[in-house]
Amino acid sequence: MSFSGPFEDRLAIRELLDVYSDAVCRNNAEEWGACWAEDSSWSLPDYPEFPDVIGRKAIVDMWVGAMAQYPGVIFVSTPGHIVVNGDTAEVRCYTSEVFDDKNGRTTRDRGYYEDECVKIDGSWVFKKRVFKKIHREEPK
């Protein structure tokens, strides 16, 4: 089943996805960083220019550096799978991202995250995120 486990936990995980997306759109590193566990990992295997990163501080530092190249970003995510098992959850969400670089060129990126989330002190955060590209439209 694509959605299972306590409704309250599934809603909280959906809100985690929404907070993450909103923080990307507003380029808010503090709120974005709060979505990650201290010992989390982030992987973007389809983008070799971004190596796998371990640890919240390293993840946020990489993100801040990357976001400096893109002054305008719209990031939307839609959950396709949330399965809660106690204080852990498997999540899949589909993403659509449109961003302008410093030269005003627009890129459109669509893909999905396979996530592992954990509940720490009553709050859900990302333990592991792996992004896979479905489609990318580069500027011409």
Short mmCIF file of N, CA and C in Angstrom, two decimals, residues 51-118:
data_model
loop_
_atom_site.label_atom_id
_atom_site.label_comp_id
_atom_site.label_asym_id
_atom_site.label_seq_id
_atom_site.Cartn_x
_atom_site.Cartn_y
_atom_site.Cartn_z
N PRO A 51 28.58 15.75 -5.13
CA PRO A 51 28.91 14.47 -4.48
C PRO A 51 27.95 14.14 -3.35
N ASP A 52 27.88 12.87 -2.98
CA ASP A 52 27.09 12.46 -1.82
C ASP A 52 27.60 13.22 -0.60
N VAL A 53 26.68 13.62 0.26
CA VAL A 53 27.05 14.42 1.42
C VAL A 53 26.48 13.76 2.66
N ILE A 54 27.26 13.74 3.73
CA ILE A 54 26.86 13.14 5.00
C ILE A 54 26.91 14.21 6.08
N GLY A 55 25.85 14.29 6.87
CA GLY A 55 25.80 15.22 7.99
C GLY A 55 25.08 16.50 7.63
N ARG A 56 24.22 16.95 8.53
CA ARG A 56 23.40 18.13 8.27
C ARG A 56 24.24 19.36 7.92
N LYS A 57 25.29 19.63 8.67
CA LYS A 57 26.08 20.82 8.39
C LYS A 57 26.68 20.78 6.99
N ALA A 58 27.23 19.64 6.60
CA ALA A 58 27.82 19.52 5.26
C ALA A 58 26.75 19.64 4.17
N ILE A 59 25.57 19.07 4.43
CA ILE A 59 24.46 19.14 3.47
C ILE A 59 24.04 20.60 3.29
N VAL A 60 23.85 21.31 4.39
CA VAL A 60 23.42 22.71 4.30
C VAL A 60 24.49 23.55 3.62
N ASP A 61 25.75 23.32 3.96
CA ASP A 61 26.83 24.08 3.33
C ASP A 61 26.84 23.87 1.82
N MET A 62 26.67 22.63 1.36
CA MET A 62 26.64 22.36 -0.08
C MET A 62 25.44 23.06 -0.72
N TRP A 63 24.27 22.98 -0.08
CA TRP A 63 23.06 23.58 -0.61
C TRP A 63 23.19 25.10 -0.71
N VAL A 64 23.73 25.73 0.31
CA VAL A 64 23.92 27.18 0.30
C VAL A 64 24.82 27.57 -0.87
N GLY A 65 25.90 26.82 -1.08
CA GLY A 65 26.79 27.10 -2.20
C GLY A 65 26.10 26.95 -3.54
N ALA A 66 25.30 25.90 -3.68
CA ALA A 66 24.58 25.66 -4.94
C ALA A 66 23.52 26.74 -5.16
N MET A 67 22.77 27.08 -4.13
CA MET A 67 21.69 28.05 -4.26
C MET A 67 22.20 29.45 -4.60
N ALA A 68 23.45 29.75 -4.28
CA ALA A 68 24.03 31.05 -4.62
C ALA A 68 24.07 31.26 -6.13
N GLN A 69 24.04 30.16 -6.89
CA GLN A 69 24.08 30.24 -8.35
C GLN A 69 22.71 30.49 -8.97
N TYR A 70 21.65 30.34 -8.17
CA TYR A 70 20.29 30.38 -8.69
C TYR A 70 19.44 31.37 -7.88
N PRO A 71 19.32 32.61 -8.36
CA PRO A 71 18.58 33.61 -7.59
C PRO A 71 17.07 33.41 -7.57
N GLY A 72 16.52 32.62 -8.47
CA GLY A 72 15.09 32.38 -8.47
C GLY A 72 14.77 30.91 -8.64
N VAL A 73 14.09 30.33 -7.66
CA VAL A 73 13.77 28.90 -7.70
C VAL A 73 12.32 28.69 -7.27
N ILE A 74 11.63 27.84 -8.01
CA ILE A 74 10.33 27.34 -7.60
C ILE A 74 10.48 25.83 -7.48
N PHE A 75 10.16 25.28 -6.33
CA PHE A 75 10.32 23.85 -6.06
C PHE A 75 9.02 23.33 -5.47
N VAL A 76 8.44 22.34 -6.12
CA VAL A 76 7.18 21.76 -5.67
C VAL A 76 7.37 20.25 -5.54
N SER A 77 6.86 19.68 -4.47
CA SER A 77 6.95 18.23 -4.31
C SER A 77 5.57 17.66 -3.97
N THR A 78 5.35 16.47 -4.48
CA THR A 78 4.08 15.78 -4.27
C THR A 78 4.36 14.36 -3.80
N PRO A 79 3.84 13.95 -2.65
CA PRO A 79 4.12 12.60 -2.19
C PRO A 79 3.39 11.55 -3.02
N GLY A 80 4.09 10.46 -3.27
CA GLY A 80 3.50 9.32 -3.97
C GLY A 80 3.46 8.09 -3.09
N HIS A 81 4.17 8.15 -1.96
CA HIS A 81 4.31 6.97 -1.10
C HIS A 81 4.77 7.44 0.27
N ILE A 82 4.02 7.12 1.29
CA ILE A 82 4.44 7.37 2.68
C ILE A 82 4.02 6.15 3.48
N VAL A 83 5.00 5.40 3.96
CA VAL A 83 4.74 4.22 4.77
C VAL A 83 5.47 4.40 6.10
N VAL A 84 4.68 4.54 7.15
CA VAL A 84 5.23 4.78 8.49
C VAL A 84 5.27 3.46 9.25
N ASN A 85 6.41 3.22 9.87
CA ASN A 85 6.59 2.03 10.71
C ASN A 85 7.25 2.49 12.00
N GLY A 86 6.45 2.84 12.99
CA GLY A 86 6.98 3.34 14.26
C GLY A 86 7.56 4.72 14.07
N ASP A 87 8.85 4.88 14.41
CA ASP A 87 9.53 6.16 14.29
C ASP A 87 10.36 6.27 13.01
N THR A 88 10.08 5.42 12.03
CA THR A 88 10.75 5.51 10.73
C THR A 88 9.69 5.50 9.63
N ALA A 89 10.06 6.00 8.48
CA ALA A 89 9.13 6.02 7.36
C ALA A 89 9.89 5.97 6.04
N GLU A 90 9.29 5.28 5.07
CA GLU A 90 9.77 5.31 3.69
C GLU A 90 8.87 6.28 2.94
N VAL A 91 9.49 7.19 2.20
CA VAL A 91 8.73 8.22 1.50
C VAL A 91 9.26 8.33 0.08
N ARG A 92 8.36 8.50 -0.87
CA ARG A 92 8.74 8.85 -2.24
C ARG A 92 7.95 10.09 -2.58
N CYS A 93 8.63 11.09 -3.12
CA CYS A 93 7.92 12.28 -3.57
C CYS A 93 8.46 12.69 -4.94
N TYR A 94 7.54 13.18 -5.74
CA TYR A 94 7.87 13.65 -7.08
C TYR A 94 8.08 15.15 -7.03
N THR A 95 9.06 15.63 -7.79
CA THR A 95 9.41 17.05 -7.73
C THR A 95 9.38 17.70 -9.10
N SER A 96 9.06 18.96 -9.09
CA SER A 96 9.14 19.81 -10.27
C SER A 96 9.83 21.09 -9.82
N GLU A 97 10.90 21.42 -10.51
CA GLU A 97 11.71 22.56 -10.10
C GLU A 97 12.00 23.41 -11.33
N VAL A 98 11.82 24.69 -11.18
CA VAL A 98 12.14 25.65 -12.23
C VAL A 98 13.08 26.67 -11.60
N PHE A 99 14.23 26.88 -12.22
CA PHE A 99 15.17 27.82 -11.63
C PHE A 99 15.91 28.61 -12.71
N ASP A 100 16.19 29.86 -12.37
CA ASP A 100 16.97 30.75 -13.23
C ASP A 100 18.37 30.84 -12.68
N ASP A 101 19.35 30.82 -13.58
CA ASP A 101 20.72 31.04 -13.14
C ASP A 101 21.01 32.54 -13.13
N LYS A 102 22.23 32.91 -12.80
CA LYS A 102 22.58 34.33 -12.70
C LYS A 102 22.54 35.04 -14.04
N ASN A 103 22.54 34.29 -15.14
CA ASN A 103 22.45 34.88 -16.47
C ASN A 103 21.01 34.94 -16.98
N GLY A 104 20.04 34.56 -16.12
CA GLY A 104 18.65 34.61 -16.50
C GLY A 104 18.17 33.43 -17.33
N ARG A 105 19.02 32.40 -17.48
CA ARG A 105 18.62 31.20 -18.23
C ARG A 105 17.81 30.30 -17.30
N THR A 106 16.72 29.72 -17.84
CA THR A 106 15.80 28.92 -17.04
C THR A 106 16.00 27.43 -17.31
N THR A 107 16.08 26.66 -16.24
CA THR A 107 16.16 25.20 -16.32
C THR A 107 14.94 24.63 -15.62
N ARG A 108 14.42 23.54 -16.17
CA ARG A 108 13.30 22.82 -15.55
C ARG A 108 13.79 21.41 -15.24
N ASP A 109 13.59 21.00 -14.01
CA ASP A 109 14.07 19.71 -13.54
C ASP A 109 12.90 18.96 -12.91
N ARG A 110 12.70 17.72 -13.34
CA ARG A 110 11.63 16.89 -12.76
C ARG A 110 12.24 15.56 -12.34
N GLY A 111 11.81 15.09 -11.19
CA GLY A 111 12.36 13.83 -10.70
C GLY A 111 11.61 13.36 -9.48
N TYR A 112 12.29 12.52 -8.72
CA TYR A 112 11.67 12.03 -7.48
C TYR A 112 12.75 11.75 -6.45
N TYR A 113 12.35 11.86 -5.21
CA TYR A 113 13.19 11.51 -4.07
C TYR A 113 12.71 10.19 -3.48
N GLU A 114 13.64 9.32 -3.17
CA GLU A 114 13.40 8.16 -2.31
C GLU A 114 13.99 8.55 -0.97
N ASP A 115 13.13 8.62 0.05
CA ASP A 115 13.54 9.14 1.35
C ASP A 115 13.38 8.11 2.46
N GLU A 116 14.23 8.27 3.45
CA GLU A 116 14.05 7.62 4.73
C GLU A 116 13.90 8.75 5.73
N CYS A 117 12.80 8.73 6.46
CA CYS A 117 12.54 9.75 7.48
C CYS A 117 12.56 9.10 8.85
N VAL A 118 12.90 9.91 9.85
CA VAL A 118 12.89 9.44 11.23
C VAL A 118 12.19 10.49 12.09
#
